[in-house]
mmCIF file of C-alpha atoms in Angstrom:
data_model
loop_
_atom_site.group_PDB
_atom_site.id
_atom_site.type_symbol
_atom_site.label_atom_id
_atom_site.label_comp_id
_atom_site.label_asym_id
_atom_site.label_seq_id
_atom_site.Cartn_x
_atom_site.Cartn_y
_atom_site.Cartn_z
ATOM 1 C CA UNK A 12 -9.956 18.046 -2.794
ATOM 2 C CA UNK A 13 -11.239 14.642 -1.950
ATOM 3 C CA UNK A 14 -12.492 12.604 1.056
ATOM 4 C CA UNK A 15 -10.956 9.124 1.464
ATOM 5 C CA UNK A 16 -10.146 7.099 4.494
ATOM 6 C CA UNK A 17 -11.648 10.018 6.567
ATOM 7 C CA UNK A 18 -9.144 12.342 5.341
ATOM 8 C CA UNK A 19 -9.504 15.049 2.956
ATOM 9 C CA UNK A 20 -6.368 14.693 0.377
ATOM 10 C CA UNK A 21 -5.249 16.852 -2.385
ATOM 11 C CA UNK A 22 -3.096 14.294 -4.455
ATOM 12 C CA UNK A 23 -4.963 11.323 -5.930
ATOM 13 C CA UNK A 24 -1.303 9.374 -6.338
ATOM 14 C CA UNK A 25 -0.202 7.190 -3.708
ATOM 15 C CA UNK A 26 3.162 5.913 -3.552
ATOM 16 C CA UNK A 27 4.579 2.691 -2.716
ATOM 17 C CA UNK A 28 8.050 3.039 -0.919
ATOM 18 C CA UNK A 29 9.627 -0.553 -1.744
ATOM 19 C CA UNK A 30 12.597 -1.079 -4.081
ATOM 20 C CA UNK A 31 13.401 2.818 -3.813
ATOM 21 C CA UNK A 32 17.289 3.328 -3.778
ATOM 22 C CA UNK A 33 17.361 5.911 -1.062
ATOM 23 C CA UNK A 34 14.366 6.660 1.569
ATOM 24 C CA UNK A 35 15.236 10.387 1.460
ATOM 25 C CA UNK A 36 13.393 10.628 -2.046
ATOM 26 C CA UNK A 37 10.022 10.017 0.378
ATOM 27 C CA UNK A 38 10.410 13.538 1.749
ATOM 28 C CA UNK A 39 10.967 15.071 -1.874
ATOM 29 C CA UNK A 40 8.145 13.394 -2.936
ATOM 30 C CA UNK A 41 5.908 14.661 -0.436
ATOM 31 C CA UNK A 42 7.198 18.327 -1.088
ATOM 32 C CA UNK A 43 8.168 18.267 -4.374
ATOM 33 C CA UNK A 44 5.256 16.020 -6.030
ATOM 34 C CA UNK A 45 2.562 16.462 -3.599
ATOM 35 C CA UNK A 46 2.435 12.713 -2.806
ATOM 36 C CA UNK A 47 0.506 12.803 0.837
ATOM 37 C CA UNK A 48 0.333 8.825 1.150
ATOM 38 C CA UNK A 49 2.968 6.233 1.006
ATOM 39 C CA UNK A 50 2.572 2.593 1.306
ATOM 40 C CA UNK A 51 5.128 0.619 3.779
ATOM 41 C CA UNK A 52 5.542 -2.936 4.487
ATOM 42 C CA UNK A 53 6.541 -4.788 7.707
ATOM 43 C CA UNK A 54 9.367 -7.125 7.717
ATOM 44 C CA UNK A 55 12.127 -8.329 10.342
ATOM 45 C CA UNK A 56 14.702 -5.932 11.250
ATOM 46 C CA UNK A 57 17.946 -6.807 13.007
ATOM 47 C CA UNK A 58 20.401 -9.297 13.141
ATOM 48 C CA UNK A 59 20.320 -11.617 10.198
ATOM 49 C CA UNK A 60 18.107 -9.499 8.071
ATOM 50 C CA UNK A 61 18.465 -7.524 5.000
ATOM 51 C CA UNK A 62 16.900 -4.676 6.371
ATOM 52 C CA UNK A 63 18.577 -2.337 8.669
ATOM 53 C CA UNK A 64 16.931 1.048 7.952
ATOM 54 C CA UNK A 65 13.504 1.818 9.125
ATOM 55 C CA UNK A 66 11.521 3.502 6.348
ATOM 56 C CA UNK A 67 8.992 5.379 9.115
ATOM 57 C CA UNK A 68 11.875 7.769 9.844
ATOM 58 C CA UNK A 69 12.391 9.257 6.528
ATOM 59 C CA UNK A 70 8.096 9.783 6.250
ATOM 60 C CA UNK A 71 7.281 13.309 6.572
ATOM 61 C CA UNK A 72 4.579 13.209 9.802
ATOM 62 C CA UNK A 73 2.131 15.264 7.925
ATOM 63 C CA UNK A 74 2.036 12.382 5.582
ATOM 64 C CA UNK A 75 -0.393 9.433 5.734
ATOM 65 C CA UNK A 76 0.893 5.920 5.813
ATOM 66 C CA UNK A 77 -0.756 3.079 4.663
ATOM 67 C CA UNK A 78 0.360 -0.197 6.146
ATOM 68 C CA UNK A 79 0.618 -3.241 3.805
ATOM 69 C CA UNK A 80 0.147 -6.653 4.778
ATOM 70 C CA UNK A 81 1.879 -8.066 1.865
ATOM 71 C CA UNK A 82 4.073 -11.101 2.796
ATOM 72 C CA UNK A 83 0.926 -12.452 4.565
ATOM 73 C CA UNK A 84 -0.299 -15.982 3.442
ATOM 74 C CA UNK A 85 -3.647 -16.130 5.091
ATOM 75 C CA UNK A 86 -5.669 -13.562 7.285
ATOM 76 C CA UNK A 87 -4.156 -14.104 10.552
ATOM 77 C CA UNK A 88 -1.117 -13.112 9.570
ATOM 78 C CA UNK A 89 -2.544 -9.910 7.608
ATOM 79 C CA UNK A 90 -4.500 -8.973 10.845
ATOM 80 C CA UNK A 91 -1.109 -9.517 12.856
ATOM 81 C CA UNK A 92 0.701 -7.225 10.546
ATOM 82 C CA UNK A 93 -2.039 -4.823 10.940
ATOM 83 C CA UNK A 94 -1.932 -4.797 14.476
ATOM 84 C CA UNK A 95 1.915 -4.199 14.577
ATOM 85 C CA UNK A 96 1.520 -1.462 12.052
ATOM 86 C CA UNK A 97 -1.145 0.462 14.394
ATOM 87 C CA UNK A 98 0.927 0.176 17.397
ATOM 88 C CA UNK A 99 4.231 1.335 15.778
ATOM 89 C CA UNK A 100 2.795 4.080 13.608
ATOM 90 C CA UNK A 101 -0.761 5.103 14.940
ATOM 91 C CA UNK A 102 -2.028 4.948 11.614
ATOM 92 C CA UNK A 103 -5.282 3.081 11.135
ATOM 93 C CA UNK A 104 -5.014 2.426 7.387
ATOM 94 C CA UNK A 105 -4.176 -0.763 6.346
ATOM 95 C CA UNK A 106 -3.595 -1.945 2.654
ATOM 96 C CA UNK A 107 -4.685 -5.786 3.007
ATOM 97 C CA UNK A 108 -2.425 -7.672 0.613
ATOM 98 C CA UNK A 109 -2.664 -11.534 0.604
ATOM 99 C CA UNK A 110 -0.833 -13.636 -1.429
ATOM 100 C CA UNK A 111 -0.092 -17.381 -1.754
ATOM 101 C CA UNK A 112 1.346 -17.531 -5.073
ATOM 102 C CA UNK A 113 4.624 -15.545 -5.882
ATOM 103 C CA UNK A 114 4.842 -16.003 -9.597
ATOM 104 C CA UNK A 115 1.763 -13.392 -10.358
ATOM 105 C CA UNK A 116 1.389 -12.238 -6.841
ATOM 106 C CA UNK A 117 -2.740 -12.573 -7.597
ATOM 107 C CA UNK A 118 -4.490 -11.727 -4.473
ATOM 108 C CA UNK A 119 -6.113 -14.505 -2.235
ATOM 109 C CA UNK A 120 -9.632 -13.205 -2.262
ATOM 110 C CA UNK A 121 -11.039 -15.589 0.167
ATOM 111 C CA UNK A 122 -8.514 -14.703 2.850
ATOM 112 C CA UNK A 123 -8.752 -11.049 1.882
ATOM 113 C CA UNK A 124 -12.516 -11.163 2.456
ATOM 114 C CA UNK A 125 -11.916 -12.790 5.785
ATOM 115 C CA UNK A 126 -9.152 -10.282 6.869
ATOM 116 C CA UNK A 127 -11.026 -7.467 5.868
ATOM 117 C CA UNK A 128 -14.217 -8.472 7.928
ATOM 118 C CA UNK A 129 -11.705 -8.887 11.191
ATOM 119 C CA UNK A 130 -10.154 -5.468 10.536
ATOM 120 C CA UNK A 131 -13.117 -3.295 9.472
ATOM 121 C CA UNK A 132 -14.583 -4.898 13.298
ATOM 122 C CA UNK A 133 -11.378 -3.663 14.855
ATOM 123 C CA UNK A 134 -11.737 -0.083 13.955
ATOM 124 C CA UNK A 135 -9.167 0.024 10.997
ATOM 125 C CA UNK A 136 -9.374 1.913 7.594
ATOM 126 C CA UNK A 137 -9.360 -0.941 5.115
ATOM 127 C CA UNK A 138 -8.051 -0.729 1.683
ATOM 128 C CA UNK A 139 -8.204 -4.360 0.075
ATOM 129 C CA UNK A 140 -5.845 -5.311 -2.926
ATOM 130 C CA UNK A 141 -7.973 -7.365 -5.195
ATOM 131 C CA UNK A 142 -8.744 -8.807 -8.578
ATOM 132 C CA UNK A 143 -11.009 -6.720 -10.425
ATOM 133 C CA UNK A 144 -14.019 -8.524 -9.261
ATOM 134 C CA UNK A 145 -17.219 -6.752 -8.784
ATOM 135 C CA UNK A 146 -18.881 -9.242 -6.827
ATOM 136 C CA UNK A 147 -16.098 -8.884 -4.378
ATOM 137 C CA UNK A 148 -15.866 -5.457 -4.741
ATOM 138 C CA UNK A 149 -19.413 -5.330 -3.737
ATOM 139 C CA UNK A 150 -19.225 -7.688 -1.155
ATOM 140 C CA UNK A 151 -16.296 -5.281 0.782
ATOM 141 C CA UNK A 152 -18.236 -2.496 0.307
ATOM 142 C CA UNK A 153 -20.944 -4.385 2.262
ATOM 143 C CA UNK A 154 -18.631 -5.086 5.067
ATOM 144 C CA UNK A 155 -17.370 -1.292 5.342
ATOM 145 C CA UNK A 156 -14.045 -1.089 3.771
ATOM 146 C CA UNK A 157 -13.011 2.263 2.594
ATOM 147 C CA UNK A 158 -11.945 1.804 -0.910
ATOM 148 C CA UNK A 159 -11.141 -1.075 -3.119
ATOM 149 C CA UNK A 160 -7.803 -1.480 -4.981
ATOM 150 C CA UNK A 161 -8.088 -3.566 -8.091
ATOM 151 C CA UNK A 162 -5.477 -4.407 -10.139
ATOM 152 C CA UNK A 163 -4.318 -2.833 -13.415
ATOM 153 C CA UNK A 164 -2.046 -6.026 -14.153
ATOM 154 C CA UNK A 165 -0.015 -8.003 -11.941
ATOM 155 C CA UNK A 166 2.562 -6.285 -9.383
ATOM 156 C CA UNK A 167 5.561 -4.516 -10.880
ATOM 157 C CA UNK A 168 5.019 -5.631 -14.753
ATOM 158 C CA UNK A 169 4.321 -2.350 -16.299
ATOM 159 C CA UNK A 170 1.820 -3.945 -18.471
ATOM 160 C CA UNK A 171 -0.585 -0.670 -17.621
ATOM 161 C CA UNK A 172 -4.746 -1.614 -17.597
ATOM 162 C CA UNK A 173 -4.757 -5.119 -18.753
ATOM 163 C CA UNK A 174 -8.494 -5.324 -17.861
ATOM 164 C CA UNK A 175 -10.718 -2.226 -18.476
ATOM 165 C CA UNK A 176 -13.494 -4.077 -19.156
ATOM 166 C CA UNK A 177 -13.510 -5.559 -15.654
ATOM 167 C CA UNK A 178 -12.583 -2.532 -14.068
ATOM 168 C CA UNK A 179 -15.003 -0.344 -15.479
ATOM 169 C CA UNK A 180 -17.868 -2.036 -13.875
ATOM 170 C CA UNK A 181 -16.378 -1.875 -10.812
ATOM 171 C CA UNK A 182 -15.762 1.983 -10.796
ATOM 172 C CA UNK A 183 -19.477 2.064 -12.062
ATOM 173 C CA UNK A 184 -21.121 -0.139 -9.704
ATOM 174 C CA UNK A 185 -19.395 0.582 -6.236
ATOM 175 C CA UNK A 186 -19.971 3.609 -4.275
ATOM 176 C CA UNK A 187 -16.594 3.734 -2.090
ATOM 177 C CA UNK A 188 -13.950 4.904 -3.873
ATOM 178 C CA UNK A 189 -11.765 2.846 -6.203
ATOM 179 C CA UNK A 190 -7.953 2.742 -6.364
ATOM 180 C CA UNK A 191 -5.965 0.951 -9.127
ATOM 181 C CA UNK A 192 -3.316 -0.312 -7.900
ATOM 182 C CA UNK A 193 -0.372 -2.623 -9.735
ATOM 183 C CA UNK A 194 0.620 -2.789 -12.868
ATOM 184 C CA UNK A 195 0.924 0.588 -14.067
ATOM 185 C CA UNK A 196 4.059 1.489 -15.699
ATOM 186 C CA UNK A 197 3.539 4.682 -17.452
ATOM 187 C CA UNK A 198 2.172 8.027 -16.683
ATOM 188 C CA UNK A 199 -0.355 7.618 -19.661
ATOM 189 C CA UNK A 200 -1.261 4.667 -17.974
ATOM 190 C CA UNK A 201 -2.133 6.401 -15.011
ATOM 191 C CA UNK A 202 -3.853 8.893 -16.766
ATOM 192 C CA UNK A 203 -6.182 6.231 -18.294
ATOM 193 C CA UNK A 204 -6.959 4.833 -15.247
ATOM 194 C CA UNK A 205 -8.037 8.667 -14.102
ATOM 195 C CA UNK A 206 -10.088 9.385 -17.565
ATOM 196 C CA UNK A 207 -11.985 5.578 -16.792
ATOM 197 C CA UNK A 208 -13.200 7.457 -13.524
ATOM 198 C CA UNK A 209 -11.079 5.661 -10.777
ATOM 199 C CA UNK A 210 -10.502 7.792 -7.555
ATOM 200 C CA UNK A 211 -6.657 7.409 -7.319
ATOM 201 C CA UNK A 212 -3.689 5.074 -8.337
ATOM 202 C CA UNK A 213 -1.198 3.574 -6.348
ATOM 203 C CA UNK A 214 2.322 3.526 -8.002
ATOM 204 C CA UNK A 215 5.075 1.779 -7.010
ATOM 205 C CA UNK A 216 7.749 -0.040 -9.037
ATOM 206 C CA UNK A 217 7.231 2.613 -12.164
ATOM 207 C CA UNK A 218 8.678 5.084 -9.629
ATOM 208 C CA UNK A 219 10.981 3.543 -7.653
ATOM 209 C CA UNK A 220 12.799 1.494 -10.149
ATOM 210 C CA UNK A 221 12.937 4.599 -12.531
ATOM 211 C CA UNK A 222 16.272 6.313 -13.386
ATOM 212 C CA UNK A 223 15.100 9.629 -11.374
ATOM 213 C CA UNK A 224 12.181 8.457 -8.883
ATOM 214 C CA UNK A 225 11.519 11.956 -8.059
ATOM 215 C CA UNK A 226 11.208 13.290 -11.831
ATOM 216 C CA UNK A 227 8.866 10.252 -12.770
ATOM 217 C CA UNK A 228 7.003 10.656 -9.541
ATOM 218 C CA UNK A 229 6.431 14.350 -10.860
ATOM 219 C CA UNK A 230 5.466 13.052 -14.130
ATOM 220 C CA UNK A 231 2.996 10.614 -12.164
ATOM 221 C CA UNK A 232 1.439 13.412 -10.422
ATOM 222 C CA UNK A 233 0.785 15.404 -13.308
ATOM 223 C CA UNK A 234 -0.831 12.351 -15.428
ATOM 224 C CA UNK A 235 -3.378 11.813 -12.697
ATOM 225 C CA UNK A 236 -4.099 15.461 -12.508
ATOM 226 C CA UNK A 237 -4.660 15.669 -16.302
ATOM 227 C CA UNK A 238 -6.836 12.196 -16.582
ATOM 228 C CA UNK A 239 -9.216 13.495 -13.377
ATOM 229 C CA UNK A 240 -9.680 16.634 -14.827
ATOM 230 C CA UNK A 241 -10.666 15.171 -18.448
ATOM 231 C CA UNK A 242 -12.888 12.289 -16.371
ATOM 232 C CA UNK A 243 -14.839 15.558 -14.527
ATOM 233 C CA UNK A 244 -15.291 17.404 -18.100
ATOM 234 C CA UNK A 245 -16.499 14.077 -19.364
ATOM 235 C CA UNK A 246 -14.300 11.945 -22.337
ATOM 236 C CA UNK A 247 -15.944 12.548 -25.545
ATOM 237 C CA UNK A 248 -17.170 9.548 -27.513
ATOM 238 C CA UNK A 249 -15.368 7.874 -30.812
ATOM 239 C CA UNK A 250 -16.797 8.176 -34.028
ATOM 240 C CA UNK A 251 -16.204 5.775 -37.070
ATOM 241 C CA UNK A 252 -15.523 8.731 -39.786
ATOM 242 C CA UNK A 253 -13.729 11.770 -39.777
ATOM 243 C CA UNK A 254 -15.792 14.962 -37.965
ATOM 244 C CA UNK A 255 -14.602 18.034 -39.507
ATOM 245 C CA UNK A 256 -13.492 20.464 -37.005
ATOM 246 C CA UNK A 257 -13.576 23.744 -39.641
ATOM 247 C CA UNK A 258 -16.831 24.534 -41.254
ATOM 248 C CA UNK A 259 -17.654 22.343 -44.463
ATOM 249 C CA UNK A 260 -19.150 25.218 -46.429
ATOM 250 C CA UNK A 261 -18.147 28.398 -47.733
ATOM 251 C CA UNK A 262 -14.920 27.160 -49.256
ATOM 252 C CA UNK A 263 -12.785 29.454 -51.415
ATOM 253 C CA UNK A 264 -13.409 28.156 -54.991
ATOM 254 C CA UNK A 265 -10.141 29.304 -56.048
ATOM 255 C CA UNK B 17 20.039 -19.093 28.501
ATOM 256 C CA UNK B 18 19.371 -19.859 24.870
ATOM 257 C CA UNK B 19 16.708 -17.959 23.029
ATOM 258 C CA UNK B 20 16.057 -17.425 19.254
ATOM 259 C CA UNK B 21 16.099 -13.861 17.516
ATOM 260 C CA UNK B 22 14.781 -14.017 13.814
ATOM 261 C CA UNK B 23 15.846 -17.389 13.319
ATOM 262 C CA UNK B 24 19.310 -16.998 14.802
ATOM 263 C CA UNK B 25 20.170 -18.339 18.282
ATOM 264 C CA UNK B 26 21.895 -16.282 20.719
ATOM 265 C CA UNK B 27 22.756 -16.164 24.529
ATOM 266 C CA UNK B 28 20.677 -13.531 26.156
ATOM 267 C CA UNK B 29 19.338 -13.223 29.865
ATOM 268 C CA UNK B 30 16.943 -10.317 30.693
ATOM 269 C CA UNK B 31 13.704 -8.357 29.345
ATOM 270 C CA UNK B 32 12.771 -7.557 25.855
ATOM 271 C CA UNK B 33 14.035 -3.715 25.871
ATOM 272 C CA UNK B 34 17.463 -4.764 27.086
ATOM 273 C CA UNK B 35 17.207 -7.212 24.084
ATOM 274 C CA UNK B 36 16.291 -4.677 21.878
ATOM 275 C CA UNK B 37 18.929 -1.733 22.931
ATOM 276 C CA UNK B 38 21.510 -4.489 22.847
ATOM 277 C CA UNK B 39 21.091 -4.935 18.955
ATOM 278 C CA UNK B 40 21.347 -1.156 18.335
ATOM 279 C CA UNK B 41 17.871 -0.751 17.639
ATOM 280 C CA UNK B 42 15.324 2.007 17.825
ATOM 281 C CA UNK B 43 12.469 0.838 20.620
ATOM 282 C CA UNK B 44 10.480 3.388 19.316
ATOM 283 C CA UNK B 45 9.910 1.881 15.894
ATOM 284 C CA UNK B 46 10.093 -1.505 16.340
ATOM 285 C CA UNK B 47 7.646 -4.122 17.327
ATOM 286 C CA UNK B 48 8.316 -7.479 19.064
ATOM 287 C CA UNK B 49 6.422 -10.536 19.026
ATOM 288 C CA UNK B 50 7.472 -13.726 21.449
ATOM 289 C CA UNK B 51 6.473 -17.142 20.383
ATOM 290 C CA UNK B 52 4.095 -15.830 17.438
ATOM 291 C CA UNK B 53 2.384 -12.773 19.927
ATOM 292 C CA UNK B 54 2.525 -9.255 20.266
ATOM 293 C CA UNK B 55 4.205 -7.821 22.889
ATOM 294 C CA UNK B 56 2.599 -4.327 23.994
ATOM 295 C CA UNK B 57 5.289 -1.687 24.329
ATOM 296 C CA UNK B 58 4.409 -1.155 27.757
ATOM 297 C CA UNK B 59 5.304 -4.426 28.842
ATOM 298 C CA UNK B 60 8.797 -4.662 27.466
ATOM 299 C CA UNK B 61 10.637 -3.825 30.661
ATOM 300 C CA UNK B 62 8.583 -6.443 32.738
ATOM 301 C CA UNK B 63 8.763 -9.409 30.302
ATOM 302 C CA UNK B 64 11.511 -11.561 30.958
ATOM 303 C CA UNK B 65 12.546 -13.716 28.255
ATOM 304 C CA UNK B 66 12.661 -17.396 28.860
ATOM 305 C CA UNK B 67 14.846 -19.948 27.558
ATOM 306 C CA UNK B 68 14.194 -21.371 24.145
ATOM 307 C CA UNK B 69 11.818 -18.357 23.326
ATOM 308 C CA UNK B 70 11.323 -17.592 19.734
ATOM 309 C CA UNK B 71 11.717 -13.802 19.519
ATOM 310 C CA UNK B 72 11.040 -11.605 16.289
ATOM 311 C CA UNK B 73 11.839 -8.155 15.845
ATOM 312 C CA UNK B 74 9.830 -6.345 12.928
ATOM 313 C CA UNK B 75 9.797 -2.844 11.677
ATOM 314 C CA UNK B 76 9.018 -1.140 8.458
ATOM 315 C CA UNK B 77 10.647 -1.341 5.129
ATOM 316 C CA UNK B 78 9.812 -0.038 1.767
ATOM 317 C CA UNK B 79 6.732 -1.363 0.434
ATOM 318 C CA UNK B 80 3.824 -1.090 -1.804
#
């Protein structure tokens, strides 16, 4: 069990629900892969929209909903989405994601900081999606966010931990939880993030767009658990030359 | 009376609750913004839409 956002959770794997072929998979992930936190987005629904199904109807009532402000271009839009989210879900967990650029989907640090300041004051549990920027992470910690969510690599790229040298200082220096979000494409990437000392990971594309999202969610859940156990034990240092495992004396002489 | 709903113009007379129900949407899982401002659910029945109002109906979809 670990504590985050005022809750005690068992699973350190958070899952985004975008691009899922079928929302009924959410319930199976909850029961069969032990996923407790699901991210959702706010979009127009009804006449002239692509979206007709409401994802909330598919999320088990004991699961935690993390409202993502994706689609917001600035802090004002993000705050509005968070307010809508709280009204509809009663969940005060909000992932602040603000992007102006749609090619790389890099988060806008200035707008993110402004939105977080407002949302913390409004009583939200705030989880900002950020660049792996230690100064920004520290600033956000000061403001009172629940955790920071630095990217591993750009959203949906499956490239994995592309910037370990930038992520490690954040994990080492901030006291709030660090959730590696975005770009993680394989269970081994997730295990690597956990071995580094991340508190959790958020995966969407790598699970949702796989041939079998439920099976892949289970694979990620196991990898996250394995990586965490290894971190808790302590990863051993690397050596330049071989270190014999068997004793190097009392050989048979033939 | 003409209003705009999610960028589509439509003829409509009534309050917000009437509009949501007429579009076969579940009032419990939708939020409504009129001219960019959120209207609290408790006010849906008393909020009568006016000519030219811009209504956005939003809900939750899969997202990361």
